[in-house]
Structures are given as C-alpha cells and as structure tokens.
XYZ file of C-alpha atoms in Angstrom:
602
model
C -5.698 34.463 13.945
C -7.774 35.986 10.745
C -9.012 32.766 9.493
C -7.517 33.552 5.740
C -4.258 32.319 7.183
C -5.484 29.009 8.504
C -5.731 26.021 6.203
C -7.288 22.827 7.576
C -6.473 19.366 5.658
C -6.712 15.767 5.809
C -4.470 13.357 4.682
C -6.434 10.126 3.247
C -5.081 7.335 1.631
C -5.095 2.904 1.467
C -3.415 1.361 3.990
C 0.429 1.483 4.020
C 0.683 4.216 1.224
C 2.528 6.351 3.468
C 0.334 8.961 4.985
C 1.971 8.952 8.489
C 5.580 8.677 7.029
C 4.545 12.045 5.126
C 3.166 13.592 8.106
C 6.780 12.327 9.668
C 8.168 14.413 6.907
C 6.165 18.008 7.357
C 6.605 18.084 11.151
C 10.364 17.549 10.395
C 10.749 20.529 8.073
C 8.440 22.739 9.706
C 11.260 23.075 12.187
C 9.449 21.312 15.268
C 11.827 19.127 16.370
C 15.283 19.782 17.243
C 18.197 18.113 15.155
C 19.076 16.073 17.998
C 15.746 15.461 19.565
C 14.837 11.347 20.171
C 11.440 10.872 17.803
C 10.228 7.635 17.617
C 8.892 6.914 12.896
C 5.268 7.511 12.583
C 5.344 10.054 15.292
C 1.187 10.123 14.962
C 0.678 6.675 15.501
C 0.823 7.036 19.522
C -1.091 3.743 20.794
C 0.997 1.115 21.279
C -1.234 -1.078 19.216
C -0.955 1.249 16.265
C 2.879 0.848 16.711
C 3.006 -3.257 17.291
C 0.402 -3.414 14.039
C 2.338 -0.639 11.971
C -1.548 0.628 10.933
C -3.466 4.097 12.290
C -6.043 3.210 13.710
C -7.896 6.482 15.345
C -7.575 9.900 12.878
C -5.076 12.593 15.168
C -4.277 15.818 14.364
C -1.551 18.270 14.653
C -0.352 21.486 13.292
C 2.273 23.360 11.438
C 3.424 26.661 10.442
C 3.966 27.462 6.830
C 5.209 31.162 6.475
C 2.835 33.039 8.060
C 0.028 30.189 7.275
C -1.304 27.594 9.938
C -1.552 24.312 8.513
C -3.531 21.870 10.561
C -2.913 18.406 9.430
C -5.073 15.380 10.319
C -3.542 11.858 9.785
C -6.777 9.470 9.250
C -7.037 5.349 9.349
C -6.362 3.658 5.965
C -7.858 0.210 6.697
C -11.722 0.344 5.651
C -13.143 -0.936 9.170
C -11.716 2.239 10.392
C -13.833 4.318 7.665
C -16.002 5.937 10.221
C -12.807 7.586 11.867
C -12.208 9.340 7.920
C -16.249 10.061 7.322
C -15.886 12.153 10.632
C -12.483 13.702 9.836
C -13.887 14.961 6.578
C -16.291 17.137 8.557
C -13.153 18.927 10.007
C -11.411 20.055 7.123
C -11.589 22.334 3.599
C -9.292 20.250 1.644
C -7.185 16.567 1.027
C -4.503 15.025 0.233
C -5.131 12.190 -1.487
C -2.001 9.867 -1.444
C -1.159 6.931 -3.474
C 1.786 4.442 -3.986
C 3.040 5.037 -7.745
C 3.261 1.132 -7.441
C 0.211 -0.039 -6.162
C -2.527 2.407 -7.836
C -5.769 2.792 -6.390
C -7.197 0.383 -3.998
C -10.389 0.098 -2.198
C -9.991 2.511 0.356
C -9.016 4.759 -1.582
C -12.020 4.469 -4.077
C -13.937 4.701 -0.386
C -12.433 8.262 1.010
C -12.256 9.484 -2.347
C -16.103 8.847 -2.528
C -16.570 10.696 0.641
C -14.261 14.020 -0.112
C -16.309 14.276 -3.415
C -19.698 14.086 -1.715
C -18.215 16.770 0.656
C -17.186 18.765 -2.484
C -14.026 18.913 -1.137
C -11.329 20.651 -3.071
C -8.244 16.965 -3.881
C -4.674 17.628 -4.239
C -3.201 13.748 -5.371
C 0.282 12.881 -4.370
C 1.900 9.673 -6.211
C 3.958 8.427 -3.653
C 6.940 5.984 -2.967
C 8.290 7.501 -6.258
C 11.766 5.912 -5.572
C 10.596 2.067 -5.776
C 12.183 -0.192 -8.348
C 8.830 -0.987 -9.552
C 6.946 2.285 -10.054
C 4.973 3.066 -12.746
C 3.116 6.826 -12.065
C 2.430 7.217 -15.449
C -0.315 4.347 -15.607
C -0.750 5.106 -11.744
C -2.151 8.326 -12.650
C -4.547 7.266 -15.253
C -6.182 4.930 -13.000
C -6.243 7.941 -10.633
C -8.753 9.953 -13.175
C -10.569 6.256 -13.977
C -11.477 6.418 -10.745
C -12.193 9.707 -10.715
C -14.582 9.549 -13.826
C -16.124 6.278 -12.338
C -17.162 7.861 -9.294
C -18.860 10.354 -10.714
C -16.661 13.691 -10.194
C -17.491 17.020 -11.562
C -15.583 18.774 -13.990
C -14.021 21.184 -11.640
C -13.221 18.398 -9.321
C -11.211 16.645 -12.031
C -8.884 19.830 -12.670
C -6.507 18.590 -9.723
C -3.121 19.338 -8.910
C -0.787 16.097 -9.017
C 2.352 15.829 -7.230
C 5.095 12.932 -6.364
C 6.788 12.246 -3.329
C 9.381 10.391 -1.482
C 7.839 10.409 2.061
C 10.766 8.890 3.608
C 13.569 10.644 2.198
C 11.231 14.182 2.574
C 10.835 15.088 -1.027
C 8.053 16.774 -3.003
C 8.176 17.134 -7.119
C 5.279 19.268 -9.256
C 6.829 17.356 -12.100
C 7.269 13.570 -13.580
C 10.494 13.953 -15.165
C 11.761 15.977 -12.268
C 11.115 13.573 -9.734
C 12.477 10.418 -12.201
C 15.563 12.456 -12.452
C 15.877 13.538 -8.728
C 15.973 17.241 -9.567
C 14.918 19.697 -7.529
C 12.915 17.580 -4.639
C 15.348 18.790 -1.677
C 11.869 18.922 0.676
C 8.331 19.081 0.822
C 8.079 22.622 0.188
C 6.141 22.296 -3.242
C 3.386 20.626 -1.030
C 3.236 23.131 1.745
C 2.510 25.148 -1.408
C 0.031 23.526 -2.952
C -1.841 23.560 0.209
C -2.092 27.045 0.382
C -2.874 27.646 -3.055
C -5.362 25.063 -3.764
C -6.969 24.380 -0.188
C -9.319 27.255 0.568
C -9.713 29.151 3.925
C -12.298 28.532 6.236
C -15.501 30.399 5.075
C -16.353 31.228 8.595
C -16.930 34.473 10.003
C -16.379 36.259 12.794
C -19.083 38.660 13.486
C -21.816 35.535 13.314
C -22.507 33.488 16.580
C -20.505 30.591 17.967
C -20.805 26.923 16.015
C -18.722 24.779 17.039
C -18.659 20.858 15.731
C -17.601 17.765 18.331
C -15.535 15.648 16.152
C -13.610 13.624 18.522
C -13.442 13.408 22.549
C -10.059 12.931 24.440
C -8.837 12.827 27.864
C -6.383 14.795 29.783
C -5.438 13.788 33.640
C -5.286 17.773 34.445
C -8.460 19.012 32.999
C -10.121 15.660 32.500
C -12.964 15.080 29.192
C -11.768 17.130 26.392
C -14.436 17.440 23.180
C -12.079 18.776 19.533
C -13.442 19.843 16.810
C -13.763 22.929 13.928
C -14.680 26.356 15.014
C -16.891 27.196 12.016
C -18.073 30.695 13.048
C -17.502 33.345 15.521
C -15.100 33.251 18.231
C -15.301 31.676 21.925
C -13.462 32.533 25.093
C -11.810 30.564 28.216
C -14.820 30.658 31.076
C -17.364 31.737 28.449
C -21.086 30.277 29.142
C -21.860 28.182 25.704
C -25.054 25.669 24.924
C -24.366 21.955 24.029
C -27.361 21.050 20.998
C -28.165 17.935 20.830
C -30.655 16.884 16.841
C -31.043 20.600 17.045
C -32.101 21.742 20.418
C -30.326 23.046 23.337
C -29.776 19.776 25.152
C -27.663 21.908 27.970
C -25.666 24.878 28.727
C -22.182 24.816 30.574
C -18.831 26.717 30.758
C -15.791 26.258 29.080
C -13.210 25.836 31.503
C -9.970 25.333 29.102
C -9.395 26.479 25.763
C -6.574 24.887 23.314
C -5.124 24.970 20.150
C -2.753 22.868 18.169
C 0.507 23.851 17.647
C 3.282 20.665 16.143
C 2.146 17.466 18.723
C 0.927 19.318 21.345
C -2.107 21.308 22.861
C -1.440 24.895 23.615
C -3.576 26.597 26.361
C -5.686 30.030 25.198
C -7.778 32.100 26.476
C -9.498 32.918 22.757
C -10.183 31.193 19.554
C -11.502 32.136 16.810
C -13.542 30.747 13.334
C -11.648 28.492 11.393
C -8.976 26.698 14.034
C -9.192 23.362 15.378
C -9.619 23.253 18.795
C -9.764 21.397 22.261
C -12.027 22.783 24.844
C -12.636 20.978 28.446
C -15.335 21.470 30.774
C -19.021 19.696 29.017
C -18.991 17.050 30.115
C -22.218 16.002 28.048
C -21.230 16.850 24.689
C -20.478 13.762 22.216
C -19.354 13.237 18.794
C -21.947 15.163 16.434
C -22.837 17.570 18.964
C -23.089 21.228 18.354
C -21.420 23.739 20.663
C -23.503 27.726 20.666
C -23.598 30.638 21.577
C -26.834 30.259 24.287
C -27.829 33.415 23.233
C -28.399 32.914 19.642
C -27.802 28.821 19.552
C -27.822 27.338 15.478
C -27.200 23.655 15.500
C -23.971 22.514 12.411
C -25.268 19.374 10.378
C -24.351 16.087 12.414
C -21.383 13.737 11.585
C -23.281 10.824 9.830
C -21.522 7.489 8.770
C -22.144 4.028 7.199
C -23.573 1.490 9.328
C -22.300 -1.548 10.436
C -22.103 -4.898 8.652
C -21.004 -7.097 11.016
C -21.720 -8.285 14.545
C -20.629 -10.400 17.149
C -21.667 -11.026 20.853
C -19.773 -10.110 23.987
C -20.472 -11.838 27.220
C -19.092 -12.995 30.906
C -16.080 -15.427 30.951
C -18.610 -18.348 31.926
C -15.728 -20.781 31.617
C -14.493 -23.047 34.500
C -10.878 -20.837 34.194
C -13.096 -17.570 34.855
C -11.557 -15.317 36.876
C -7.723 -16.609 37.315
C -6.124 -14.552 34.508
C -8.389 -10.994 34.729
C -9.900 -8.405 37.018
C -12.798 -6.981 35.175
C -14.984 -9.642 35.001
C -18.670 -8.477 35.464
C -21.448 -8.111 32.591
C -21.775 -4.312 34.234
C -17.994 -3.589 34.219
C -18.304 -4.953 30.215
C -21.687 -2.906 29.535
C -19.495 0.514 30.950
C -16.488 0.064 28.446
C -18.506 -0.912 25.410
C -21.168 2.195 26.244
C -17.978 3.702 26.486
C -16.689 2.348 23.152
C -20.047 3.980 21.344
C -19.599 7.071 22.992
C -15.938 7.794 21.272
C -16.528 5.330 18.188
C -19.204 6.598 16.320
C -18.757 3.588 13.619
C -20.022 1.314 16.739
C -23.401 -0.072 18.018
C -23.841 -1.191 21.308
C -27.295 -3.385 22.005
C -28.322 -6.002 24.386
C -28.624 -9.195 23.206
C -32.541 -10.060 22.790
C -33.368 -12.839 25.541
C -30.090 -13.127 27.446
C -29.432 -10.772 30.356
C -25.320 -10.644 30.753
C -24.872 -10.285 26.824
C -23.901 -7.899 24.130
C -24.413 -7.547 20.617
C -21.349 -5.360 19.452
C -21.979 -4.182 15.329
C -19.094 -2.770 13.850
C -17.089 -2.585 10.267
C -15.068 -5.754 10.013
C -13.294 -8.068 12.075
C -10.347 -5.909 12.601
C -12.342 -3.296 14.150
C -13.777 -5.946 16.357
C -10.692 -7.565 16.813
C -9.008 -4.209 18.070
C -11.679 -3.277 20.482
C -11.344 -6.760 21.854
C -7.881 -6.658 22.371
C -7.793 -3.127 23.832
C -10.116 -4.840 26.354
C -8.170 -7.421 27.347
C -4.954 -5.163 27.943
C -7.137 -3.291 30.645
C -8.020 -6.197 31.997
C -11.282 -7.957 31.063
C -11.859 -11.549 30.619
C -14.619 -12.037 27.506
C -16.760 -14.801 25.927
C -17.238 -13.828 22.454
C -19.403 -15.496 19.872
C -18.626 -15.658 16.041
C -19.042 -12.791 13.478
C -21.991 -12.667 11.958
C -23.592 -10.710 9.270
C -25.789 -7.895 9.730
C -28.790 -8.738 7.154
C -31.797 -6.051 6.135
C -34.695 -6.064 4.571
C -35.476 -4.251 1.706
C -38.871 -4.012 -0.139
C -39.629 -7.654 1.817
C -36.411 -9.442 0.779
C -33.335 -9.745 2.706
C -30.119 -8.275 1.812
C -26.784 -8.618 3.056
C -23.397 -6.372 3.099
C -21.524 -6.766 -0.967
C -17.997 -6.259 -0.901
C -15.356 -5.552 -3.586
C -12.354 -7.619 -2.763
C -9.185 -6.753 -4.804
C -6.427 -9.314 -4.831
C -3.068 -9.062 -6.101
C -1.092 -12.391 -6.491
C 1.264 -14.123 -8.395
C -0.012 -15.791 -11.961
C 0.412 -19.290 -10.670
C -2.219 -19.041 -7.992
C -4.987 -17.050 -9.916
C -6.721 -20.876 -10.661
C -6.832 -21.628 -6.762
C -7.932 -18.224 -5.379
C -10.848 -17.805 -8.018
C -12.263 -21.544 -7.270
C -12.359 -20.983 -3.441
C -13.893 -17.775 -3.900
C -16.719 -18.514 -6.452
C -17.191 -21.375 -3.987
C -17.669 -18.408 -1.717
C -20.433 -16.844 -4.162
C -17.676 -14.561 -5.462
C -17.970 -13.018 -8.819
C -14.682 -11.996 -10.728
C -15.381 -8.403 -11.974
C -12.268 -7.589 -13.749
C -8.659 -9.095 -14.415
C -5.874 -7.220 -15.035
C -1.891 -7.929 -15.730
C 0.383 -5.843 -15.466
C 3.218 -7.752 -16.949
C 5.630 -7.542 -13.732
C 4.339 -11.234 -13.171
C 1.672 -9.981 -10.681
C -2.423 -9.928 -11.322
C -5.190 -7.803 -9.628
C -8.492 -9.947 -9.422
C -11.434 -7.379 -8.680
C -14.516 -9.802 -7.383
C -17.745 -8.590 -5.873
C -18.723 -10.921 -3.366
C -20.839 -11.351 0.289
C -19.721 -10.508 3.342
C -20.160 -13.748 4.915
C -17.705 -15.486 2.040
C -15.020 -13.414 3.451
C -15.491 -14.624 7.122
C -12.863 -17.250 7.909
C -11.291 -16.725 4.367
C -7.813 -14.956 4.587
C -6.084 -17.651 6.341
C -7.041 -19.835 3.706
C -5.854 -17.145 1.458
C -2.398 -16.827 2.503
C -2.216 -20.520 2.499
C -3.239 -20.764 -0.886
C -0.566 -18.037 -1.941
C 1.716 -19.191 0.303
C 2.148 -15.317 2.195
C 2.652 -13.782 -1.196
C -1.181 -12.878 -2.172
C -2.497 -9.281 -0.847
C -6.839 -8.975 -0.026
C -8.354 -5.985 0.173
C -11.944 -5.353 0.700
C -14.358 -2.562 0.647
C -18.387 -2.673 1.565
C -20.093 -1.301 -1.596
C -23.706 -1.849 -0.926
C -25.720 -4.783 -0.591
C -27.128 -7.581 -2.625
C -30.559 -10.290 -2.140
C -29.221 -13.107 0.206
C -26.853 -15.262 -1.971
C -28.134 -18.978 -0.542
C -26.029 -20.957 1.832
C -22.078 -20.941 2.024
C -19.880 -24.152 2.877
C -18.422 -22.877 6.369
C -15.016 -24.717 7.524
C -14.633 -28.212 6.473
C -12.715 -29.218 9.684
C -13.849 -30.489 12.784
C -13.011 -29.649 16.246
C -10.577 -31.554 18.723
C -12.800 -31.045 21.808
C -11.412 -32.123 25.398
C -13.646 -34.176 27.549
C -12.279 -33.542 31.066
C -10.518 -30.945 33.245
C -7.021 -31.336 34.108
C -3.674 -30.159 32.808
C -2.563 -31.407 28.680
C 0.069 -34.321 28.911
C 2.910 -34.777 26.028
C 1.531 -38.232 26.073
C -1.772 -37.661 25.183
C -1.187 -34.656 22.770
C 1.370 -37.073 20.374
C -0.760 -39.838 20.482
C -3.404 -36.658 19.156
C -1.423 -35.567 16.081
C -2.062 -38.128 13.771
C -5.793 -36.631 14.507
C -5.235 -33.365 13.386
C -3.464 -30.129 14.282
C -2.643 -29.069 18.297
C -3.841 -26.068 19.641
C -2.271 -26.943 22.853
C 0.769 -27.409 24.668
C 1.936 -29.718 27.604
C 1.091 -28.007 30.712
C -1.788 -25.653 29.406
C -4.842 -25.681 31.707
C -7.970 -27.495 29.876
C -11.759 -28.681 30.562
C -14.761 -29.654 28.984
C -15.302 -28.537 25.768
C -12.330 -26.730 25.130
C -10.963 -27.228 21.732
C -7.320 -28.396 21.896
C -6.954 -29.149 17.757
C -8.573 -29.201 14.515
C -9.855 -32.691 13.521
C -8.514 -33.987 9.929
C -12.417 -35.081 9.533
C -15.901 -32.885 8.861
C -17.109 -33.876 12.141
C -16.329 -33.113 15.904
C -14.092 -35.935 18.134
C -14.024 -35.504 21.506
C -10.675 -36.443 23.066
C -8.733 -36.831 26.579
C -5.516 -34.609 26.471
C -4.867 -35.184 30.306
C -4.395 -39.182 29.329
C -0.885 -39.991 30.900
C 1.468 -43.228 30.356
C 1.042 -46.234 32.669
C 3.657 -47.065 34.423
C 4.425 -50.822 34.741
C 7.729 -52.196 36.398
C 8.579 -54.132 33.665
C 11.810 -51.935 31.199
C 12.550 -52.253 27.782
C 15.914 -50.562 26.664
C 14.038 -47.390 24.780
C 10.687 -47.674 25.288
C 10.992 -44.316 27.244
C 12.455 -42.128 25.097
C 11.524 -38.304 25.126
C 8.542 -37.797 22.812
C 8.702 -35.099 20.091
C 5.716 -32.335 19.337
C 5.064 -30.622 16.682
C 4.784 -26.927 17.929
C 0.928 -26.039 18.443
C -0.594 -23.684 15.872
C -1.504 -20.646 17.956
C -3.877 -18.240 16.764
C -3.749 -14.345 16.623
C -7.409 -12.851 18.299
C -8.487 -11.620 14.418
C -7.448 -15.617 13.482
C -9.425 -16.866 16.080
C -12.521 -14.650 15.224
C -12.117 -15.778 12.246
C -11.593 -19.594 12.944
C -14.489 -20.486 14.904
C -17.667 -21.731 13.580
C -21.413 -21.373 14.857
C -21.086 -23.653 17.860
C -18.137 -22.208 18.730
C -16.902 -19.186 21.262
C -13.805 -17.928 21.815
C -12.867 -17.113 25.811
C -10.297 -13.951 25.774
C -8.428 -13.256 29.123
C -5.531 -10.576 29.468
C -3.199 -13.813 28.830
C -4.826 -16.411 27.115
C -6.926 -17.299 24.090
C -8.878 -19.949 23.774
C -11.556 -21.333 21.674
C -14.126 -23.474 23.061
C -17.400 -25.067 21.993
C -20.986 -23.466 23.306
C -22.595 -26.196 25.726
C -19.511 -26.746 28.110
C -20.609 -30.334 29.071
C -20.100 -33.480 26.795
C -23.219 -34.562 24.822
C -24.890 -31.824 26.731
C-alpha cells in the first residue's frame, strides 16, 4: 500500500471520556461487523480486568478502511499510572485525537498526553464529547481547551486545530456547535473519518531507503508464539527475510522473520510484504524488546528509542512467609516471582524490576501509582501466585545534594458543602490549594499541588469525607525539596495473638474495639490483623476465644449473637491501608493484612 493512503492515529484522552466507546463507534460504521453479529461495548478493552474495572489499561490497536484510506486506530490508557503505555503509543503514530467530555473539561491526564503529542509535534484534532449530557457546557469547555493549550506552551501552528463534537454512543460527529445543539446533520462519524485524512499527515517514510522498523509493543500468539508490533518507518520487509535486531544503536543480533501481519478491523492478517508507513506484527526474534530497532543487516540505522517518565513509587514483593503459605496458590517460589516480574519489565516499559538490597527472596517493584501496582498484583494472583507485599513507598532523589520527592497536581471536584473538610485534611497532607473554581451547577474543582506521599492512604478517606460524591484526580508534575514529616493513619491495628479459626464469640465481644476485618470461620495466626483499633496504638487480641460452657441455663442467655458485616478491602484499599509495620499477604483467594514480625512482642 503507497504509504499516502495510510493514516496512523491515536486516540488520547482522561479517563472515562469515551475513547473506547468512540472506537466502538468507527469499527461499527466502517462496516466490520455484521448487523447481527454478538459484540460485546468497548470491543478494545479485551482483558477481563479491563472489562470488571470499565478502564483500558494496555494501548491496542486496530484498523479501518476509510474510502480508499487505511486508518489505523490505537485506543491508549486514560488513567495516569498507565502514562507509559500513551508515551510509547505516541511513537507509533502521525496524528491525535484528543477527546474531552463537554462536561468535565480538561483534567490531568489530559494536560499529561497533551504535553507529550506537543513535544512530539504532533499534528491535534480535539473532539468535545458526550455532547448530549444535560449538563454540557462546550462553549467554556473549549476555552479551557486553548488555556491549556497556551499554558503548555504550544506553538502557533499547533493552536490552529480543528474542533469537533461527538456523541460516542449514539455514533455521531458535528464540525459545528449549533449543529450538534440542534441535532442536525450528525447521522455518523463521517465528519471525523474526514478530518483524519485531511488534517493527519501520511507517513513521511520512504520506500527506496533501508528497513527501520520500531518495537512498540510485544504480544503472544499460541501458533507462531512471541510477536514484536510496531511502525514501519522506511522501506519495505518481506515474510522469511534476514533482518538485524539493534539494540542503543548496534546490531545486538540478526534473525529471520518468520510471519508477517497487518491490521485489518480486530484482527491480524497474514502477508508476505509490508511496506513504510503500516503498523505491523512480525514473529520470529525472539530477542527484540520494546525500543528496539529492527534493519536491514545490510545497511542497519538504529530509530530513536521509546523513552518515558520514571517511576515514583515503589513497593516490595516477596515469598508468602506466612503460616497459611502454600494452601490457597501454586506459584510460590522467589524464582517463579523473579520470572513474571522480569517478565513484567520486559512488556511494561513504565516498570523497574530490582532486588531488594540485603534480602535474598525480595523485590523492589517501581512503578506509576498504586493502581499500576495494584493491577500487576492482581494479574498475579489470577495465575496463581501467593505474595507478601510491603507498603508503597516513595521514590526520593537527590538533586544538587537535597532530596526531592514526586509533586502531584490533584484536581478534585465535589460538592460546596465539603470544600472545608477536603482542604483541611489535605493541607494536613502538605497540600497547597492552587486554584478554586465554581461553576455555578453547585459543584467546585479544587486544583492543589501536593507530595506524593500525602496521597498514599488518602482516597478512602476522601470518599468518606464526600460521602462517594467527590472525584480525585492526580497527575505527577515534577518534584519538590522533601516537605517534612506527614501524620500517617491515626488508627491502630487489631492484631491476633494465636492460630486457630475466628469465633462469633470472640469477634462481638471485639466490636466495641474497633472495626472487623474478619469473619467467623476465617483461618487466623499470629500477627494477623483481624480489625482496626478505635485507639493510636496497636492491641493485640484472641479472636479464636470461644464461650464456656457451664451446665447451669438461664432462659436467653444463649441467644444467636449478631455481627456487624466485616469491612473487606479491595487489593488497591489494602495497599493503601497498611502502614510501615505492616504487609499485606495476597493468595489467588484471600487478602490479608498482617503485621511484619509474625510473633507477639517479637
């Protein structure tokens, strides 16, 4: 295909603005799907925990035909830990779409990709989405669109963009305000399809240069096995073809290609030639990773490598130590752990994988947030492992002989009434409230720089302080000279003090304590933590206590005792729950947060 027919985009966007829905929408009317063909809503988002979470969490791309135009279309993450899935998605195309809800404006992630398509002087067409909701307002939407803009910098060319507004669900593209307030004219997307064509450039390769081809992302297939996809930015390659895999600029290896695909709606289509511009799939290296240049090994000229942020948090993975090791899980050795998490670097290039300094069967895992952490964890546990994990900590630097840690911008939108509460926690926190705003629909967006570590442990409190009705979002921004000590969790632990089984008995007589973790029945042993103590301090308890039995009766002295139901804790509530002295043991069925030394008063 001459490469002047091929336009590669990405679609980038905060989460829940409706980038998948939209993809939904272009696959529909590109006529890949029959009318009566089963398709499960946010086709793209293929893992099941992308589906149970209703969040994309690894960028996937597809392809559609406009006319005689190719459109490949990648759908990237909107959360910010997954940022280092949209830094290397950038490197695949010539263009975005940058979407936005026409209720919600601009929101940290979206100041974040925006950032990075800039830098990458990549050509922006904006789409104001969810134009049907009650409370719209595109008008003011847009402004903040060239605020943002004009704050980050942009060039004067880059601020002459094409605006458009959409109804993702319902299919519908407008080029106009009025014409989308009024319904008119919006029967499909096809005003998008054209402003991708007009406004996103071909690929400038050519193909009379040499091979360069750019590893991007690595997949699997059970027929051909390790698959490496990525842009071909010059030349043309060819099914059985001899290539060299460059590694920081030198020829690292040479191999074949065995299997050559493109992308054609959802799936991979087998061919024996490509050519500059497409987005490919090719199997047979098996030692080419994400960054990687493919060459011609006659004439081999390394691409520029994927580069991304780094890390601002880590926490510690290590061996089940706990007396219930083993009973719930079948991968269960520090070697089996070390394989996946190399593993996990390999595909994740937003992850670092290091041993722990001084312990032998322990990992230091440094990623983006907690719910990057929280997601690796959990795909773990679904394959099988049994983990000890330690708490999230901060990743700290030095610069010019000071220390720094991670700053984040935290936007929060809640109701007026609870503005007083959420600012006092948070400058407790070391926050600092950068800007207020009102909108008047009863609603106010707090934007307040503040450290990484203030955010640890803090949404739980959040929602409880809005009761479910605030919204946090956070974005890394740089760093800042270490901000002093911050008040951790004022609570205690409820910390068993023997093995055995819980008892109702002994978990009512707990209550008045605290809060339950556990329920009658559930397996404990020393140093488990079966509740939160009402008090600062730690009280270690006996949940296995049972009732004596005497032979003397009293008419109801044994009536059925009532629980409250235990609070159970989601793995990202439980990472961020426990304190310093505290672990958290993860097994395919359980988890459960325990204290560091397993013995009492060890």
């Amino acid at each position: 295909m001459d490469p002047k027919n091929i336009r590669n985009v990405a679609i980038i966007a905060h989460v829940d603005h409706g980038k998948t829905t939209l993809v939904d929408a272009m696959l529909w009317q590109s006529g890949l799907f029959r009318d009566n063909q089963a398709v499960h809503e946010r086709v793209m988002d293929s893992m099941d925990l992308e589906r149970e979470k209703g969040i994309t969490i690894m960028a996937k791309n597809t392809a559609v035909s406009f006319g005689d135009i190719k459109i490949n279309i990648v759908d990237t993450p909107g959360h910010a830990d997954f940022g280092g899935e949209v830094e290397r998605t950038l490197t695949m195309v010539d263009g975005v779409i940058l979407l936005v809800d026409s209720s919600e404006g601009p929101l940290p992630q979206t100041r974040f990709v925006l950032q990075k398509a800039l830098a990458g002087q990549l050509p922006i067409i904006a789409v104001i989405n969810k134009i049907d909701r009650p409370d719209r307002r595109p008008e003011e939407v847009l402004d903040e669109l060239y605020s943002l803009f004009i704050d980050l910098d942009a060039e004067e060319d880059q601020l002459d963009f094409p605006v458009l507004y959409t109804n993702a669900k319902a299919g519908q593209a407008f080029t106009s305000l009025e014409a989308a307030l009024a319904g008119e004219g919006g029967e499909s997307l096809e005003p998008l399809f054209k402003a991708i064509v007009e406004h996103i450039p071909a690929p400038t390769g050519s193909l009379d240069e040499s091979a360069r081809f750019l590893v991007t992302n690595l997949d699997w297939s059970d027929y051909v096995g390790r698959l490496v996809i990525g842009p071909l930015r010059h030349g043309r390659l060819r099914s059985g073809q001899e290539v060299a895999v460059m590694k920081d600029g030198e020829v690292f290896k040479k191999g074949q290609i065995k299997v050559l695909y493109t992308y054609q709606g959802l799936s991979r289509v087998e061919t024996q030639e490509v050519f500059a511009g497409d987005i490919v799939a090719m199997a047979g290296l098996e030692d080419a990773f994400i960054g990687d240049t493919i060459a011609d090994p006659e004439n081999p000229v390394a691409l520029p490598t994927v580069v991304v942020d780094e890390p601002t948090l880590s926490m510690e993975f290590s061996v089940n130590s706990s007396p219930l090791a083993g009973k719930e899980g079948k991968l269960l050795t520090s070697r089996q752990i070390k394989d996946r998490l190399d593993k996990e670097a390999l595909y994740n290039v937003s992850i670092r994988v290091e041993p722990t300094p001084g312990q032998s069967d322990s990992y230091r895992v440094s990623a983006r947030g907690e719910l990057q952490l929280a997601v690796l964890v959990e795909t773990m546990r679904r394959e099988g492992f049994e983990l000890t994990l330690g708490p999230p900590r901060i990743i700290v630097s030095e610069i010019d002989g000071q220390k720094h840690e991670p700053l984040e911008l935290a936007v929060i939108d809640v109701p007026e009434e609870f503005i007083g509460v959420v600012t006092e926690k948070l400058s407790a926190r070391r926050g600092q409230v950068n800007k207020l705003a009102n909108h008047g629909s009863g609603r106010v967006r707090l934007e307040i720089k503040m450290p990484t570590r203030g955010l640890i442990g803090y949404r739980s409190q959040f929602m409880t302080d809005t009761r479910g009705t605030g919204l946090l979002n956070t974005l890394v921004i740089g760093t800042t000279p270490f901000l002093g000590p911050i008040k951790g969790r004022p609570n205690g632990s409820l910390v068993s003090d023997r093995s055995g089984a819980a008892v109702t008995y002994a978990l009512y007589h707990l209550e008045p304590r605290g809060i339950i973790f556990a329920s009658p029945g559930d397996p404990v042993y020393p140093g488990l933590i079966v509740g939160e103590n009402s008090r600062g301090e730690d009280l270690w308890v006996n949940p296995c206590k049972e009732k004596k039995l005497t032979n003397v009766r009293a008419s109801g002295s044994d009536e059925a005792l009532r629980l409250t139901p235990p609070r159970r804790f989601s793995l990202e509530e439980a990472i961020e729950y426990i304190r310093e002295d505290e672990m958290l043991e993860v097994t395919p069925k359980s988890i459960r947060l325990r204290k560091k030394p397993v013995e009492k008063n060890k």
